[in-house]
Short mmCIF file of C-alpha atoms in Angstrom, two decimals:
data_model
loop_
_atom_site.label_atom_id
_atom_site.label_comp_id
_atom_site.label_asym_id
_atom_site.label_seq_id
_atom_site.Cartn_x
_atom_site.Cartn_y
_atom_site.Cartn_z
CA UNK A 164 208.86 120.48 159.80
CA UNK A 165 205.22 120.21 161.62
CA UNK A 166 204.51 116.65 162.73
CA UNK A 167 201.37 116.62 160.66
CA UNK A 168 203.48 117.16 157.76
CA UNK A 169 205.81 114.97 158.35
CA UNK A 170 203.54 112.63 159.61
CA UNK A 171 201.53 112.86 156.11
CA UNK A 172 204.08 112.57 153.92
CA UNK A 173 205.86 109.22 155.43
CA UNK A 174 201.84 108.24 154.42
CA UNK A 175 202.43 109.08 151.33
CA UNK A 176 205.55 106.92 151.23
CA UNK A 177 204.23 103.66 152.62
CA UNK A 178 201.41 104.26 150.15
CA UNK A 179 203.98 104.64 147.19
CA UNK A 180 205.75 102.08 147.95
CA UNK A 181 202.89 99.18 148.49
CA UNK A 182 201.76 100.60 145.23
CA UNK A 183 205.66 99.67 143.13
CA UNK A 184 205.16 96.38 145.11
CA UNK A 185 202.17 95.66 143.62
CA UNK A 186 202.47 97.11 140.02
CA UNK A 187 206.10 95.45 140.23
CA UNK A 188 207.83 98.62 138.83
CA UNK A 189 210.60 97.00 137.31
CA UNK A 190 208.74 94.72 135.28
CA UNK A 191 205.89 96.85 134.54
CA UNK A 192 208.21 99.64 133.36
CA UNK A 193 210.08 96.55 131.01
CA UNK A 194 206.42 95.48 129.66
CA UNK A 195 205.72 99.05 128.79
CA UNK A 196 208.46 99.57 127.19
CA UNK A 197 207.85 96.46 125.03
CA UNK A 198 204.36 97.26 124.24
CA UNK A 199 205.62 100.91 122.78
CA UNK A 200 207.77 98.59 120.65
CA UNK A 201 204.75 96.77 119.44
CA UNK A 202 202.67 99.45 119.18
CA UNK A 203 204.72 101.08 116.69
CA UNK A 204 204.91 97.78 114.38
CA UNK A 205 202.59 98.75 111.46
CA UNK A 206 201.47 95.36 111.06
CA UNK A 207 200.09 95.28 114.44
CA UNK A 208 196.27 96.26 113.22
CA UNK A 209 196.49 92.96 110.06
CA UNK A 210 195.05 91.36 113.69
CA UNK A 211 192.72 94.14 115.35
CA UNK A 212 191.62 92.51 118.39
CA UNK A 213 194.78 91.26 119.28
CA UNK A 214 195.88 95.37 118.75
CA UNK A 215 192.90 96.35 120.60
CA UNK A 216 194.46 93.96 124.07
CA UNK A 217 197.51 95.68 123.62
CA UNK A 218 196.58 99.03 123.00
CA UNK A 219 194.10 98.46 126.13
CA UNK A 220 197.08 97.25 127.88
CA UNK A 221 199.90 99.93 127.31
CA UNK A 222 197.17 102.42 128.32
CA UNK A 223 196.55 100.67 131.75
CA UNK A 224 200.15 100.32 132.61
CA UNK A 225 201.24 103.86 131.56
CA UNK A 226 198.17 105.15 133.40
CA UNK A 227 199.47 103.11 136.38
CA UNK A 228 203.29 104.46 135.90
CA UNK A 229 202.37 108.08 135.24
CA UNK A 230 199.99 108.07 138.62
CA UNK A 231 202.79 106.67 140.65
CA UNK A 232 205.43 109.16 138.98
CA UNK A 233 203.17 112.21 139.52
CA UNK A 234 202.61 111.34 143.11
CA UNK A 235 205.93 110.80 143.87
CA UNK A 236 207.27 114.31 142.23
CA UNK A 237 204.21 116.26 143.89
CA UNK A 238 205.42 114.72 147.42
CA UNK A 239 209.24 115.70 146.48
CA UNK A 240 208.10 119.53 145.23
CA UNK A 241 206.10 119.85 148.84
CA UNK A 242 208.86 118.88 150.68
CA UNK A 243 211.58 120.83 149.38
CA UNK A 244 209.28 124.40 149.53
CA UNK A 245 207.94 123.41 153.04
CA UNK A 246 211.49 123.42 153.89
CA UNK A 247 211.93 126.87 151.66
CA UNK A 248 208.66 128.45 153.29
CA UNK A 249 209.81 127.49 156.51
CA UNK A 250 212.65 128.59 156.55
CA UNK A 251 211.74 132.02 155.36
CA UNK A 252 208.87 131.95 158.67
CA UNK A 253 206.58 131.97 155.86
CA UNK A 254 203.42 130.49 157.70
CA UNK A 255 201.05 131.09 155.26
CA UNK A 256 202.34 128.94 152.54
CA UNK A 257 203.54 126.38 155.44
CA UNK A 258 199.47 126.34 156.13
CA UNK A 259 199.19 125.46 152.36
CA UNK A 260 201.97 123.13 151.34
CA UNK A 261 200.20 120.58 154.71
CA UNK A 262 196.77 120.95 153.04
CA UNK A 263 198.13 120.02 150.13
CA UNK A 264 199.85 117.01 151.43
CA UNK A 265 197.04 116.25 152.95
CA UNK A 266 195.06 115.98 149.71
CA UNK A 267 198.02 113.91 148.32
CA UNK A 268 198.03 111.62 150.99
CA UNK A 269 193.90 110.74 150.40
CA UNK A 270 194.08 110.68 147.12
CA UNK A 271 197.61 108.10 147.46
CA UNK A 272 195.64 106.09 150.15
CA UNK A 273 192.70 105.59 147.63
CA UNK A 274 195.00 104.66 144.65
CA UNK A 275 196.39 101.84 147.39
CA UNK A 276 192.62 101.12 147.29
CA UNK A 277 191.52 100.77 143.50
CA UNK A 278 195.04 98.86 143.20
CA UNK A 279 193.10 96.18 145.05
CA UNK A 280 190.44 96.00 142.32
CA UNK A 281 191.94 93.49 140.27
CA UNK A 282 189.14 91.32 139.32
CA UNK A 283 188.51 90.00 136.07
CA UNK A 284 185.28 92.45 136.14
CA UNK A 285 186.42 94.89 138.86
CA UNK A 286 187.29 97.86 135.91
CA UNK A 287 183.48 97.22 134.15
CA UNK A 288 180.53 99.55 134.02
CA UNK A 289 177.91 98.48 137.12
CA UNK A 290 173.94 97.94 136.77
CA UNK A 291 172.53 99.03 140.19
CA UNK A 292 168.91 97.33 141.06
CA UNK A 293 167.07 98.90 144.67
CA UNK A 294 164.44 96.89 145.53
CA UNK A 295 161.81 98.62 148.55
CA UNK A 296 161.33 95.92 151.13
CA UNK A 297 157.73 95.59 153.02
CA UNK A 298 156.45 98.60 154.15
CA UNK A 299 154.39 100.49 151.25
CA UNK A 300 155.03 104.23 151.03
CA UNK A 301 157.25 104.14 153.43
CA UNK A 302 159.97 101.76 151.85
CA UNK A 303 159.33 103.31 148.79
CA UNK A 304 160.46 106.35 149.91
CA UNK A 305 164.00 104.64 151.82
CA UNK A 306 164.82 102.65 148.06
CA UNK A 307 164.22 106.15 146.09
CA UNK A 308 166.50 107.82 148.81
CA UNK A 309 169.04 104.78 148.11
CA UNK A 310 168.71 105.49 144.43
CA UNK A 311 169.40 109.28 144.92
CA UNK A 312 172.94 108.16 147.02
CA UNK A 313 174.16 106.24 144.23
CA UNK A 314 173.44 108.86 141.54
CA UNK A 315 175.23 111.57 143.65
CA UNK A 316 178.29 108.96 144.65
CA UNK A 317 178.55 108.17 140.79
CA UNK A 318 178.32 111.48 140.07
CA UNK A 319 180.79 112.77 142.37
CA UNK A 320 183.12 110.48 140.33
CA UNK A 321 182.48 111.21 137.04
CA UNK A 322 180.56 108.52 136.34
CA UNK A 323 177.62 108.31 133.93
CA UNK A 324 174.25 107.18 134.96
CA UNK A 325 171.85 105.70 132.53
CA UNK A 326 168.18 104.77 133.66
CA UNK A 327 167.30 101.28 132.84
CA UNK A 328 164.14 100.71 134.60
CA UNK A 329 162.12 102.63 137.26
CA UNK A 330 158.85 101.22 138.71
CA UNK A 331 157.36 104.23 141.28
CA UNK A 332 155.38 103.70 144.27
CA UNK A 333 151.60 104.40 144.65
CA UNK A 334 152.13 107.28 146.46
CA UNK A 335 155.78 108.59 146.93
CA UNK A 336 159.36 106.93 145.87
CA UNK A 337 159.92 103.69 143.80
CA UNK A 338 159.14 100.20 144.13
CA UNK A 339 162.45 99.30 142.18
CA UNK A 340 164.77 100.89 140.16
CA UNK A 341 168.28 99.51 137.90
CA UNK A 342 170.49 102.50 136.78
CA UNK A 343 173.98 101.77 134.98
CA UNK A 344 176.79 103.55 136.18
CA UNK A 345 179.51 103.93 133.64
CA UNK A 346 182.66 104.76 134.60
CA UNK A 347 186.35 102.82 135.09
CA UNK A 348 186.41 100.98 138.05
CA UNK A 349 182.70 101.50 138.90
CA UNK A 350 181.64 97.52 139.15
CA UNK A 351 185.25 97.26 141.78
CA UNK A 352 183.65 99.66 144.24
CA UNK A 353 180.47 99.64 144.19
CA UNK A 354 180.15 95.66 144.27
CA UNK A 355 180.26 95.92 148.25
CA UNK A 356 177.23 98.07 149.01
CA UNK A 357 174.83 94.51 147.52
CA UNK A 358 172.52 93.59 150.75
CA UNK A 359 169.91 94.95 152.54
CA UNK A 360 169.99 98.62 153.73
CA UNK A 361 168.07 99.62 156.75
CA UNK A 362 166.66 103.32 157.66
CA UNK A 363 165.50 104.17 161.29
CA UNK A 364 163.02 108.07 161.37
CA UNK A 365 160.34 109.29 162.52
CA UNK A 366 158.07 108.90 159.52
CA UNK A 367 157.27 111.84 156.78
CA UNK A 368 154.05 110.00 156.47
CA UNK A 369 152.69 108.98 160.22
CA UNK A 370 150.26 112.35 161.66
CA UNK A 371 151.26 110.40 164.34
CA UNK A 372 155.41 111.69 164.00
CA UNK A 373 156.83 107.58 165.36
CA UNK A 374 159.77 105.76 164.41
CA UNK A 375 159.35 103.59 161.70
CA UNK A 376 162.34 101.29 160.29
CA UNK A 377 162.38 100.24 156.89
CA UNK A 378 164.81 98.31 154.78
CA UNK A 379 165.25 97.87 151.00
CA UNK A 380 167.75 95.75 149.06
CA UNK A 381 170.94 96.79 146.62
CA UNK A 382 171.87 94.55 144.16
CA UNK A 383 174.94 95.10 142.17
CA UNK A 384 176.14 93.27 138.77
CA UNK A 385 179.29 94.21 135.94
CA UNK A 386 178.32 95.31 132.56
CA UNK A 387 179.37 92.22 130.48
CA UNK A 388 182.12 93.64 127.91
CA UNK A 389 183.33 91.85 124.89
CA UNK A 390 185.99 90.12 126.52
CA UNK A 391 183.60 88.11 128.46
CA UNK A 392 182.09 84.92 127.51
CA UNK A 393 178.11 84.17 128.34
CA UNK A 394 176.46 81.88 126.60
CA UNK A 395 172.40 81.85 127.49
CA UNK A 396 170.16 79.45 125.42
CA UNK A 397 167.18 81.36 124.42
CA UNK A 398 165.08 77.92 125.28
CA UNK A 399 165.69 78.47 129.12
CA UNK A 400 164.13 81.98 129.10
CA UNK A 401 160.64 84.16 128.76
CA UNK A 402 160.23 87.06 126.92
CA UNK A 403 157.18 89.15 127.85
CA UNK A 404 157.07 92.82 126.85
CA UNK A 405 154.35 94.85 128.44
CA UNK A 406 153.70 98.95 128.55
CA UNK A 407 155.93 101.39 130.37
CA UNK A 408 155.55 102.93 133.17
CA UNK A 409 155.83 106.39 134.42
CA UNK A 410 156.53 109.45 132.50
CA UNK A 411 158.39 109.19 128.83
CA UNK A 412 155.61 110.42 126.29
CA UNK A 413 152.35 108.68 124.74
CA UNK A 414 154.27 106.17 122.25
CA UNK A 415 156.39 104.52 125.30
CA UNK A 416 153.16 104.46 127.66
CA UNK A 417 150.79 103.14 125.20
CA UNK A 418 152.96 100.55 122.72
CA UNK A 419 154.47 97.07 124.61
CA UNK A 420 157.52 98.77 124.57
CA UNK A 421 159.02 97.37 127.92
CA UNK A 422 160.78 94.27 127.79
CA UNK A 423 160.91 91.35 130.47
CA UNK A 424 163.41 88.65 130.58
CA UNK A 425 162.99 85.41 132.77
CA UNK A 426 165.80 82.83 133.08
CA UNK A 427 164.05 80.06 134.04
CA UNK A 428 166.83 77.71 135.34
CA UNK A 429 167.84 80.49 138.13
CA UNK A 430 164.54 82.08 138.10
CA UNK A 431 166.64 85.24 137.45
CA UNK A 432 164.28 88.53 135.92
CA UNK A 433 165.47 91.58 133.96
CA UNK A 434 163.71 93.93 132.38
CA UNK A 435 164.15 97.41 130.56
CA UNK A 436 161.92 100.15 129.77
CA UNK A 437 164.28 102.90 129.19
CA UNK A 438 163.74 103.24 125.43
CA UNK A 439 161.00 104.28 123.40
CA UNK A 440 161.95 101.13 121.32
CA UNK A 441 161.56 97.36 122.02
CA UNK A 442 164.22 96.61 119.86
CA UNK A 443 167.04 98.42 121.91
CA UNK A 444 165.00 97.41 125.49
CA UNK A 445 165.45 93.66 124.34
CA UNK A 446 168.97 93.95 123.71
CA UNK A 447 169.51 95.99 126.94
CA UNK A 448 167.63 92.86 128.43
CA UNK A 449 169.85 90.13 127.45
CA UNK A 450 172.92 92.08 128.60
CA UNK A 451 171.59 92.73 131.67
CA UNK A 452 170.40 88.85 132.17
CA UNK A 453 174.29 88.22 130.44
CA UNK A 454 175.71 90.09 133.58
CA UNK A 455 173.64 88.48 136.25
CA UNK A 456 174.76 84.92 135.30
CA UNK A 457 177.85 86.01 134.80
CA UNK A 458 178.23 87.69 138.56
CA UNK A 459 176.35 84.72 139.82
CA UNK A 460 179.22 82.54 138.54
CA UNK A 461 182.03 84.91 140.11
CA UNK A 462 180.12 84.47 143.55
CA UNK A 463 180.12 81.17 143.20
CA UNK A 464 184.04 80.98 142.47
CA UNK A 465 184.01 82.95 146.01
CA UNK A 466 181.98 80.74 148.25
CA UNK A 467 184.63 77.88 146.59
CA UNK A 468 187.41 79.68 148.04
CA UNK A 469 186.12 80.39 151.24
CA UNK A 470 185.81 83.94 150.17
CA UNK A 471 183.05 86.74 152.04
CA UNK A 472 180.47 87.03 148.83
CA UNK A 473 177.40 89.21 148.89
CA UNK A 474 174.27 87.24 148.64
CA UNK A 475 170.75 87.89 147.94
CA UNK A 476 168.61 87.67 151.04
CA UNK A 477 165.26 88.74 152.62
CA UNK A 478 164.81 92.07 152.78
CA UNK A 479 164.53 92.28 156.37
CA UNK A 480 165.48 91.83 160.23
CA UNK A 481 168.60 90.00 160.55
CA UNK A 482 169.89 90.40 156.83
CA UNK A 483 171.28 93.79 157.02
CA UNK A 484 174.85 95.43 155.72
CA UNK A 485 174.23 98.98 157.07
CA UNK A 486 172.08 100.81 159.25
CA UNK A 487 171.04 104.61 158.53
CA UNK A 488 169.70 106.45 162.20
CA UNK A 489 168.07 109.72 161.40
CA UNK A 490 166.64 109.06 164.87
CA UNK A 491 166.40 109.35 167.57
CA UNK A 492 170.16 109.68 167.18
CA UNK A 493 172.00 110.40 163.65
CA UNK A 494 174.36 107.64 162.67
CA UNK A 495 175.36 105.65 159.84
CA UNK A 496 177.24 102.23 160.80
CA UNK A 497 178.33 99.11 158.55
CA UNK A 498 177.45 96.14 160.51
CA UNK A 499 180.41 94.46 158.27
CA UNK A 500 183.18 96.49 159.21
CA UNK A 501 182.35 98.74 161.99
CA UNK A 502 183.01 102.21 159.97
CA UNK A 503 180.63 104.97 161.09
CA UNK A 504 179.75 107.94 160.63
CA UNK A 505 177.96 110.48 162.60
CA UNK A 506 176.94 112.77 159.42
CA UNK A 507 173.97 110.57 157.65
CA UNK A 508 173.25 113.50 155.31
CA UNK A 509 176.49 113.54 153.80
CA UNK A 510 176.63 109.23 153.56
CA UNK A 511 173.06 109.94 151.47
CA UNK A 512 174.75 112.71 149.54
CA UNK A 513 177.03 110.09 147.96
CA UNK A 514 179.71 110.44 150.59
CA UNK A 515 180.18 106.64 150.76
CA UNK A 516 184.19 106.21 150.09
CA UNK A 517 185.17 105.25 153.70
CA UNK A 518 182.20 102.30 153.90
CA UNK A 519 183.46 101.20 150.42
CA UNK A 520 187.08 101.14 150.91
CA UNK A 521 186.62 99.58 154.21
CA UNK A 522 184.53 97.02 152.66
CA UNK A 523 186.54 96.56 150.14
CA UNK A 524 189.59 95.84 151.93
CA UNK A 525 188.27 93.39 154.16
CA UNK A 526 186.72 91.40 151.46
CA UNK A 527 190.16 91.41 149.37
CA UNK A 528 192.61 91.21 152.05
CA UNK A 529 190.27 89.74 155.14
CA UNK A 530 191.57 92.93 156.81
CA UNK A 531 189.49 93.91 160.10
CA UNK A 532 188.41 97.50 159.64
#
């Protein structure tokens, strides 16, 4: 067997194997087997929300089992008709059973990944805010690229992006922007990319064709589900509602439609302008303020144990996660983990996996890059 076979599929091993560690196959298999039990009770919905946990959690475990039992029979098919192909001197589906273990071994090496994502929040929905740093047109420009890489990353995932707020600049690109990416699993990865973001170019917008840096901030936040707890006394905040901005028709730009929430206390803002009614932009609002207390308090439970937390910081020199070079060389680097890459296009197409699970590793596992 070719070594990059056989080098890819003991991969794939290690990979299956953290993965039973970490599930605990024996006892997750036992609990699964136990919930069917339950689940087939028919007095199991007299208490619905206690059905609704369970249901919830026989689907996450025999999602968990079924991805581990898939992977392992696709990696014991490829094996057995490399050995058949070769054998026969058939190179052409030799050529095809290694691409497809190297598929299996990425997409094994990112399950290792999300099996990290175990925080209480880590499988919610994610707001998104990009706020432009100094700079006027030009940092307007850098946060609506920003906003444009998280759409296409969500996308690329099949995730759901709703538009919460968008505020554009006077001339070209936004001054801020929240979007809500819905998907499993979206608040676990995308958590790591909150900081400042900085963009080196020669300028769109200078006659004179310099190098201008820029930098805008990223500020990520879970979706607050049922499960969770907030409790936010109306007495601590302002509520101002003004017009929309932006396109959306005459009734959202001429009725105070938009809705403003300040949390006095923190000095925390939200605001939503994404519906043509206040109503629905209040209640969008107060989950969005919901969420930000509620991430605030899981950073704080991380700076108590010593853990690396993103904080909010000026948008500026000094503050930095990552660094985008369009010129005068092209690079994209993570001044957290050292992960480049040389193809900046593709990082603000949405190709951002190998910065997140970097990230993401180090700040679960302290792991160096």
């Amino acid at each position: 067997m070719r070594a990059e076979m056989t080098h890819d599929a003991e991969q794939v091993r290690q990979s299956l194997a953290l993965l039973r560690r970490r599930l605990d196959w024996d006892v997750a298999n036992k609990r699964l087997s136990e919930l069917n039990e339950k689940a087939e009770d028919p007095s199991l919905w007299d208490d619905p929300s206690t059905a609704q946990k369970l249901m919830q959690e026989r689907t996450h475990l025999e999602n968990q089992i079924a991805a581990l039992t898939a992977m392992q029979t696709e990696l014991d098919d490829n094996l057995e008709l490399a050995e058949m192909a070769e054998a026969e001197g058939d190179d052409a589906a030799v050529d095809d059973i290694q691409a497809a273990l190297a598929d299996l071994k990425d997409r094994a090496g990112r399950a290792e990944l999300e099996a990290l994502l175990s925080g209480e929040a880590d499988a919610n929905n994610a707001f998104v805010e990009i706020h432009a740093g100094a700079g006027g047109t030009e940092s307007n420009d850098w946060a609506n690229m920003l906003y444009r890489m998280y759409v296409r990353w969500a996308q690329q995932h099949g995730h759901k992006v709703d538009i919460i707020e968008e505020q554009g600049g006077e001339e070209a690109g936004i001054k801020s922007a929240t979007i809500l990416v819905k998907g499993i699993n979206a608040y676990g990865w995308l958590k790591v990319e909150s900081g400042v973001h900085r963009l080196v170019r020669i300028s769109p917008y200078d006659s004179n064709a310099r190098r201008h840096t820029s930098f805008s901030s990223v500020w990520v936040y879970p979706e607050i589900d049922d499960n969770i707890e907030i409790e936010v006394a109306e007495s601590d905040c302002r509520v101002d509602t003004f017009r929309a901005s932006g396109a959306g028709g005459q009734h959202v730009n001429t009725t105070d439609s938009a809705v403003r929430i300040t949390h006095e206390p923190t000095g925390i803002v939200v605001q939503c302008q994404s519906e043509r009614s206040q109503h629905k932009n209040r209640a969008t609002a107060w989950n969005m303020l919901r969420a930000r207390l509620y991430e605030m308090e899981l950073q704080r439970r991380e700076e108590e144990a010593n853990a690396q937390a993103a904080s909010k910081t000026d948008i500026g020199w000094g503050h930095q996660i990552r660094s985008y070079v369009l010129q005068p060389y092209q690079m994209v680097k993570d001044l957290r983990t050292g992960v480049e890459s040389p193809s900046p296009d593709a990082v603000l197409d949405g190709d951002l996996d190998a910065f997140m699970g970097a990230a993401l590793a180090q700040r679960v596992g302290g792991e160096d890059a």
